[in-house]
CSV table of C-alpha atoms in Angstrom, one decimal:
chain,number,residue,atom,x,y,z
A,1,MET,CA,124.0,87.5,74.4
A,2,ASN,CA,126.2,88.2,77.7
A,3,LYS,CA,124.8,87.0,80.8
A,4,VAL,CA,124.2,89.7,83.4
A,5,TYR,CA,124.2,89.1,87.3
A,6,ILE,CA,123.7,90.6,90.6
A,7,LYS,CA,127.2,90.4,91.9
A,8,ALA,CA,126.8,91.9,95.5
A,9,ILE,CA,124.2,93.7,97.4
A,10,ASN,CA,123.9,95.9,100.7
A,11,TYR,CA,121.7,98.3,102.2
A,12,TYR,CA,121.7,101.1,104.8
A,13,LEU,CA,119.0,102.1,107.3
A,14,PRO,CA,119.0,105.4,109.2
A,15,GLU,CA,119.6,105.4,113.0
A,16,GLN,CA,116.2,107.0,114.1
A,17,ILE,CA,113.3,104.7,114.5
A,18,LEU,CA,109.6,105.4,114.8
A,19,THR,CA,107.8,102.5,116.5
A,20,ASN,CA,104.2,101.5,116.8
A,21,ASP,CA,104.1,102.6,120.6
A,22,GLN,CA,105.2,106.1,119.5
A,23,ILE,CA,102.6,106.2,116.8
A,24,SER,CA,99.8,105.1,119.2
A,25,GLU,CA,101.0,107.6,121.6
A,26,ARG,CA,100.1,110.4,119.0
A,27,PHE,CA,96.9,108.9,117.7
A,28,LEU,CA,95.3,107.3,120.7
A,29,GLU,CA,92.6,105.5,118.5
A,30,TRP,CA,95.4,103.3,117.3
A,31,SER,CA,97.1,100.6,119.5
A,32,ALA,CA,100.5,99.4,118.5
A,33,GLU,CA,99.1,95.9,118.0
A,34,LYS,CA,96.3,97.3,115.7
A,35,VAL,CA,99.0,98.9,113.6
A,36,ALA,CA,101.1,95.6,113.6
A,37,LYS,CA,98.2,93.7,112.7
A,38,LYS,CA,96.9,95.9,109.9
A,39,VAL,CA,100.3,96.6,107.9
A,40,GLY,CA,102.6,94.1,109.2
A,41,ILE,CA,105.2,96.6,110.5
A,42,THR,CA,106.3,97.2,114.1
A,43,GLU,CA,109.0,99.9,113.3
A,44,ARG,CA,110.3,102.1,110.5
A,45,HIS,CA,113.5,104.0,110.2
A,46,LEU,CA,113.6,107.8,109.7
A,47,SER,CA,116.4,109.7,107.9
A,48,ALA,CA,117.7,112.5,110.1
A,49,GLU,CA,116.8,116.2,109.6
A,50,ASN,CA,119.8,116.8,107.6
A,51,GLU,CA,120.2,113.3,106.0
A,52,THR,CA,119.4,113.1,102.3
A,53,ALA,CA,118.6,110.2,100.1
A,54,ALA,CA,122.1,110.8,98.3
A,55,ASP,CA,123.7,110.7,102.0
A,56,MET,CA,122.0,107.4,102.5
A,57,ALA,CA,122.9,106.1,99.0
A,58,TYR,CA,126.5,106.9,99.7
A,59,LYS,CA,126.4,104.7,103.0
A,60,ALA,CA,124.8,101.7,101.2
A,61,ALA,CA,127.6,102.0,98.6
A,62,GLU,CA,130.4,102.2,101.2
A,63,LYS,CA,129.0,99.3,103.0
A,64,LEU,CA,129.1,97.3,99.6
A,65,PHE,CA,132.6,98.4,98.9
A,66,ALA,CA,133.7,97.4,102.4
A,67,GLU,CA,132.5,93.8,101.9
A,68,ASN,CA,134.0,93.8,98.2
A,69,PRO,CA,137.4,95.0,98.2
A,70,LYS,CA,138.5,96.3,94.7
A,71,VAL,CA,135.0,96.6,93.4
A,72,LYS,CA,134.9,100.5,93.5
A,73,GLU,CA,137.7,100.7,90.9
A,74,GLN,CA,135.7,98.4,88.5
A,75,VAL,CA,132.6,100.4,88.6
A,76,ASP,CA,132.1,102.0,85.1
A,77,PHE,CA,128.2,103.2,85.5
A,78,LEU,CA,126.3,104.6,88.4
A,79,LEU,CA,122.4,104.5,88.4
A,80,LEU,CA,120.4,106.2,91.1
A,81,CYS,CA,116.8,105.5,91.7
A,82,SER,CA,115.3,108.1,93.7
A,83,GLN,CA,112.3,110.5,94.2
A,84,SER,CA,114.0,112.4,96.9
A,85,VAL,CA,117.1,113.9,95.1
A,86,ASP,CA,119.2,116.6,96.6
A,87,TYR,CA,118.9,119.1,93.9
A,88,LYS,CA,116.8,119.9,90.8
A,89,LEU,CA,120.0,119.9,89.3
A,90,PRO,CA,122.7,118.4,89.0
A,91,SER,CA,121.6,114.8,89.1
A,92,SER,CA,122.5,113.4,92.6
A,93,SER,CA,124.2,110.4,90.7
A,94,CYS,CA,126.9,112.8,89.5
A,95,ILE,CA,127.4,114.1,93.0
A,96,LEU,CA,127.7,110.5,94.0
A,97,GLN,CA,130.3,109.7,91.6
A,98,ASP,CA,132.7,112.3,93.0
A,99,ARG,CA,131.8,111.5,96.5
A,100,LEU,CA,132.4,107.8,96.2
A,101,GLY,CA,135.7,108.3,94.5
A,102,LEU,CA,134.5,106.7,91.3
A,103,SER,CA,136.4,107.0,88.0
A,104,LYS,CA,135.6,110.0,85.9
A,105,LYS,CA,135.2,107.6,83.2
A,106,CYS,CA,132.0,106.4,84.8
A,107,GLY,CA,128.7,107.2,83.3
A,108,ALA,CA,126.0,108.4,85.7
A,109,PHE,CA,122.3,109.3,85.8
A,110,ASP,CA,119.5,109.3,88.1
A,111,PHE,CA,116.0,108.0,87.5
A,112,ASN,CA,112.8,109.0,88.9
A,113,LEU,CA,110.7,106.0,89.7
A,114,GLY,CA,109.2,104.6,93.1
A,115,CYS,CA,107.9,101.1,94.1
A,116,SER,CA,109.0,99.5,90.7
A,117,GLY,CA,112.5,101.1,90.5
A,118,TYR,CA,114.6,98.3,91.5
A,119,GLU,CA,113.2,96.2,88.6
A,120,TYR,CA,113.5,99.1,86.1
A,121,GLY,CA,117.1,99.6,87.4
A,122,LEU,CA,118.1,96.0,86.7
A,123,ALA,CA,116.5,96.2,83.4
A,124,VAL,CA,118.5,99.4,82.4
A,125,ALA,CA,121.7,98.0,84.0
A,126,LYS,CA,121.2,94.7,81.9
A,127,GLY,CA,120.8,96.8,78.8
A,128,LEU,CA,124.0,98.6,79.4
A,129,ILE,CA,125.9,95.6,79.9
A,130,VAL,CA,124.5,93.5,77.1
A,131,SER,CA,125.0,96.3,74.6
A,132,GLY,CA,128.7,96.7,75.5
A,133,ILE,CA,128.4,100.0,77.2
A,134,ALA,CA,129.2,99.1,80.6
A,135,ASN,CA,130.5,96.1,82.5
A,136,ASN,CA,130.0,96.7,86.2
A,137,ILE,CA,127.2,99.0,87.3
A,138,LEU,CA,126.4,100.4,90.7
A,139,LEU,CA,122.6,100.3,91.0
A,140,LEU,CA,121.6,102.5,94.0
A,141,THR,CA,118.0,103.0,95.3
A,142,ALA,CA,117.4,105.8,98.0
A,143,GLU,CA,114.1,107.4,99.4
A,144,THR,CA,113.2,109.8,102.3
A,145,TYR,CA,109.6,109.5,101.9
A,146,THR,CA,109.1,110.2,105.4
A,147,LYS,CA,110.1,113.6,105.0
A,148,TYR,CA,107.1,114.2,102.7
A,149,ILE,CA,104.4,112.8,105.0
A,150,HIS,CA,102.1,115.4,107.0
A,151,PRO,CA,102.5,115.0,110.9
A,152,GLU,CA,98.7,114.3,111.1
A,153,ASP,CA,98.8,111.6,108.3
A,154,LYS,CA,98.7,108.6,110.5
A,155,GLY,CA,98.1,106.2,107.7
A,156,ASN,CA,101.3,106.8,105.6
A,157,GLN,CA,103.3,107.2,108.9
A,158,THR,CA,102.7,103.6,109.7
A,159,ILE,CA,103.7,102.3,106.3
A,160,PHE,CA,106.7,104.3,105.2
A,161,GLY,CA,110.3,104.1,106.3
A,162,ASP,CA,113.5,105.4,104.8
A,163,ALA,CA,116.4,103.3,103.4
A,164,ALA,CA,119.0,103.0,100.7
A,165,THR,CA,120.5,100.0,98.9
A,166,ALA,CA,123.5,99.4,96.7
A,167,SER,CA,123.8,96.6,94.2
A,168,LEU,CA,126.6,95.6,91.8
A,169,ILE,CA,125.4,94.4,88.5
A,170,SER,CA,127.9,92.7,86.4
A,171,THR,CA,128.9,89.7,84.0
A,172,GLU,CA,129.2,87.4,86.9
A,173,GLY,CA,127.6,87.0,90.3
A,174,PHE,CA,125.3,85.0,92.4
A,175,ALA,CA,121.9,85.7,90.7
A,176,GLU,CA,121.5,85.8,86.7
A,177,ILE,CA,119.0,88.4,85.7
A,178,GLY,CA,116.3,87.0,83.4
A,179,GLU,CA,113.5,88.6,81.3
A,180,PHE,CA,111.3,91.5,82.0
A,181,VAL,CA,107.9,92.7,82.1
A,182,LEU,CA,107.2,96.5,82.6
A,183,GLY,CA,104.2,98.5,82.4
A,184,THR,CA,103.0,102.0,82.9
A,185,ASP,CA,99.6,103.6,83.7
A,186,GLY,CA,99.9,107.4,83.9
A,187,SER,CA,96.3,107.9,84.3
A,188,GLY,CA,96.6,106.9,87.9
A,189,ALA,CA,99.4,109.5,88.7
A,190,LYS,CA,97.2,111.4,91.1
A,191,ASN,CA,96.6,108.2,93.4
A,192,LEU,CA,100.1,108.4,94.9
A,193,ILE,CA,101.6,112.1,94.5
A,194,VAL,CA,103.1,115.2,96.2
A,195,ASN,CA,101.4,118.0,94.5
A,196,THR,CA,103.7,120.9,95.0
A,197,GLY,CA,107.4,121.4,95.0
A,198,GLY,CA,108.1,120.6,91.4
A,199,SER,CA,107.6,122.8,88.0
A,200,ARG,CA,103.9,122.3,87.7
A,201,ASN,CA,103.2,123.8,91.2
A,202,PRO,CA,106.3,125.1,92.5
A,203,GLU,CA,105.1,127.0,95.6
A,204,LYS,CA,103.6,125.3,98.6
A,205,THR,CA,99.9,126.2,99.2
A,206,GLY,CA,99.3,124.9,102.9
A,207,ASN,CA,95.9,123.6,101.5
A,208,GLN,CA,94.1,120.4,102.3
A,209,SER,CA,91.0,118.9,100.9
A,210,ILE,CA,88.9,115.7,101.5
A,211,ASP,CA,88.1,113.6,98.4
A,212,GLU,CA,84.9,111.7,97.8
A,213,ASN,CA,86.1,108.6,99.6
A,214,GLY,CA,86.9,110.7,102.7
A,215,ASN,CA,90.7,110.8,102.2
A,216,ILE,CA,92.6,113.8,103.2
A,217,GLN,CA,94.8,115.4,100.8
A,218,TRP,CA,97.5,117.8,101.7
A,219,ASP,CA,98.9,119.8,98.6
A,220,ASP,CA,102.4,119.9,100.2
A,221,ASN,CA,102.7,116.5,101.4
A,222,LEU,CA,102.4,112.7,100.3
A,223,PHE,CA,99.0,111.7,99.3
A,224,MET,CA,98.0,108.0,98.7
A,225,ASP,CA,94.5,107.0,97.8
A,226,GLY,CA,95.0,103.6,99.5
A,227,GLY,CA,91.9,102.1,98.0
A,228,ALA,CA,92.7,103.0,94.3
A,229,VAL,CA,96.4,102.0,94.8
A,230,PHE,CA,95.1,98.5,96.2
A,231,ASN,CA,92.7,98.1,93.1
A,232,PHE,CA,95.4,98.9,90.6
A,233,THR,CA,97.8,96.3,92.1
A,234,SER,CA,95.2,93.5,92.3
A,235,ASP,CA,94.4,94.3,88.4
A,236,VAL,CA,98.2,94.5,87.2
A,237,VAL,CA,100.1,92.2,89.4
A,238,PRO,CA,98.4,88.8,88.3
A,239,PRO,CA,98.9,89.4,84.5
A,240,MET,CA,102.4,90.9,84.9
A,241,VAL,CA,103.4,87.5,86.6
A,242,GLU,CA,101.8,85.6,83.9
A,243,GLY,CA,103.5,87.5,81.3
A,244,LEU,CA,106.9,87.0,82.9
A,245,LEU,CA,106.3,83.3,83.4
A,246,ALA,CA,105.5,83.0,79.6
A,247,LYS,CA,108.5,84.8,78.6
A,248,GLU,CA,110.6,82.5,80.8
A,249,ASN,CA,108.8,79.2,79.6
A,250,MET,CA,107.9,78.5,83.3
A,251,VAL,CA,104.8,77.7,85.2
A,252,GLN,CA,104.0,79.1,88.6
A,253,ASP,CA,105.3,75.8,90.5
A,254,ASP,CA,108.7,76.4,88.9
A,255,VAL,CA,109.2,79.4,90.9
A,256,ASP,CA,111.4,78.7,94.1
A,257,LEU,CA,110.9,82.0,95.8
A,258,TRP,CA,108.6,85.1,95.3
A,259,ILE,CA,109.9,88.7,96.4
A,260,PHE,CA,107.1,91.2,95.9
A,261,HIS,CA,107.4,94.9,96.8
A,262,GLN,CA,107.0,95.1,100.3
A,263,ALA,CA,104.1,97.5,100.3
A,264,ASN,CA,102.3,96.3,103.4
A,265,LYS,CA,101.5,92.8,104.9
A,266,TYR,CA,97.8,93.0,104.0
A,267,MET,CA,98.3,94.0,100.4
A,268,ILE,CA,100.9,91.4,99.3
A,269,ASN,CA,99.3,88.7,101.3
A,270,TYR,CA,95.9,89.4,99.5
A,271,LEU,CA,98.0,89.1,96.3
A,272,ARG,CA,99.6,85.8,97.5
A,273,LYS,CA,96.2,84.3,98.3
A,274,LEU,CA,94.7,85.7,95.0
A,275,MET,CA,97.4,84.2,92.9
A,276,MET,CA,97.5,80.9,95.1
A,277,ILE,CA,101.2,81.2,95.8
A,278,ASP,CA,102.6,78.7,98.4
A,279,LYS,CA,103.2,80.5,101.7
A,280,ASP,CA,106.5,78.9,102.2
A,281,LYS,CA,107.8,80.3,98.9
A,282,PHE,CA,106.7,83.8,99.6
A,283,TYR,CA,109.3,85.9,101.2
A,284,ILE,CA,108.2,89.0,103.5
A,285,PHE,CA,110.7,91.3,105.1
A,286,MET,CA,109.2,94.5,106.3
A,287,GLU,CA,108.5,94.3,110.0
A,288,LYS,CA,111.5,96.3,111.1
A,289,VAL,CA,111.9,98.4,108.1
A,290,GLY,CA,108.5,99.2,106.7
A,291,ASN,CA,107.7,100.2,103.0
A,292,THR,CA,111.1,101.8,101.8
A,293,VAL,CA,109.6,102.2,98.3
A,294,SER,CA,112.2,101.4,95.6
A,295,SER,CA,114.5,99.8,98.2
A,296,THR,CA,112.0,96.9,99.5
A,297,VAL,CA,112.9,94.3,97.0
A,298,PRO,CA,116.8,94.6,97.2
A,299,ILE,CA,116.6,94.7,100.9
A,300,ALA,CA,114.5,91.6,100.8
A,301,ILE,CA,117.0,90.1,98.3
A,302,ALA,CA,119.9,90.8,100.7
A,303,GLU,CA,118.0,89.4,103.9
A,304,ALA,CA,116.9,86.2,101.9
A,305,LYS,CA,120.5,85.7,101.1
A,306,LYS,CA,121.5,85.9,104.6
A,307,GLU,CA,118.9,83.5,105.5
A,308,ASN,CA,120.0,81.0,102.8
A,309,LYS,CA,116.7,81.2,101.1
A,310,LEU,CA,117.8,82.6,97.7
A,311,HIS,CA,118.0,79.5,95.4
A,312,GLY,CA,116.8,78.6,92.1
A,313,LYS,CA,114.3,80.8,90.3
A,314,VAL,CA,113.3,83.8,92.3
A,315,LEU,CA,110.7,86.2,91.0
A,316,LEU,CA,111.0,89.8,91.6
A,317,ALA,CA,108.1,92.2,91.1
A,318,GLY,CA,107.5,96.0,92.0
A,319,PHE,CA,104.3,98.0,91.6
A,320,GLY,CA,103.1,101.4,92.9
A,321,VAL,CA,103.7,105.1,92.2
A,322,GLY,CA,103.6,106.3,88.6
A,323,LEU,CA,101.6,104.0,88.4
A,324,SER,CA,104.1,101.8,87.4
A,325,TRP,CA,105.1,98.0,87.6
A,326,GLY,CA,107.9,95.8,86.6
A,327,ALA,CA,108.9,92.0,87.1
A,328,THR,CA,111.8,89.9,86.6
A,329,MET,CA,113.3,86.4,87.2
A,330,ILE,CA,116.6,86.0,88.8
A,331,ASN,CA,118.3,82.5,88.7
A,332,CYS,CA,120.3,82.1,91.9
A,333,GLU,CA,123.1,79.4,92.5
């Protein structure tokens, strides 16, 4: 079977920044220090009013191409992971193919997935290469979740930021992509959702309600039942990791670095302690970017690589909206 690698990686952050001080000015009961302690985030980037996920994906791809001359002409497939696409149709990936100047022989499609999106994207890219359909795949992740958040939703405002990433998946590179464990539990779909704007509920209602746990839910904005999502994560991540280690014929101590979806510092540190993962092997990069959904893991990979921490066996794991989860192992030089 052909070996498949991450060959290059880069990311883009919008210029506008929302700091904890700005949040505390709007919600006086929350100090900047309290927000930082609770979620491990001091600032997050916000897409501009007219800046879309596709705009950001374009900028991430151009950064990757600038650092890797001649790569653009080699791309023969484009994958875009986003829940913030420009239009109901056509696919934003098709628009990006033209905008980036990629070959018209390049395949392209969007896939709608959130926090596990990068792992799923790696799985699809690997399958396309192993099957002989493609050789050099541009995998893009891009989200503008901050556009979905209600101005009075202080909880989600402290967590989410906007970003885009670009990865080149190829038959050579710095990180060989290993086995996968993927999973889905659609019964939890309403625990992280935007209720209106799609075909099920196309018109905005302006309605809000309070659930039995005291959570405010705005029909037209992002809703997250934090407790339910936390419980889901605690239930699925440990067995997901165990399943991946079994597929790789490894034990936990064989893993050199762990990169989990950067949901918030409290959640992933809880998982680290629950699974008894060595703190020195557990990589966190969210303080200056926040939870960027499908972009958290590739951003962390890029930063770990810059810090010369990306060596040996690196376990990647994503989990969240869907509900969905995925993990893979990359073997780094």
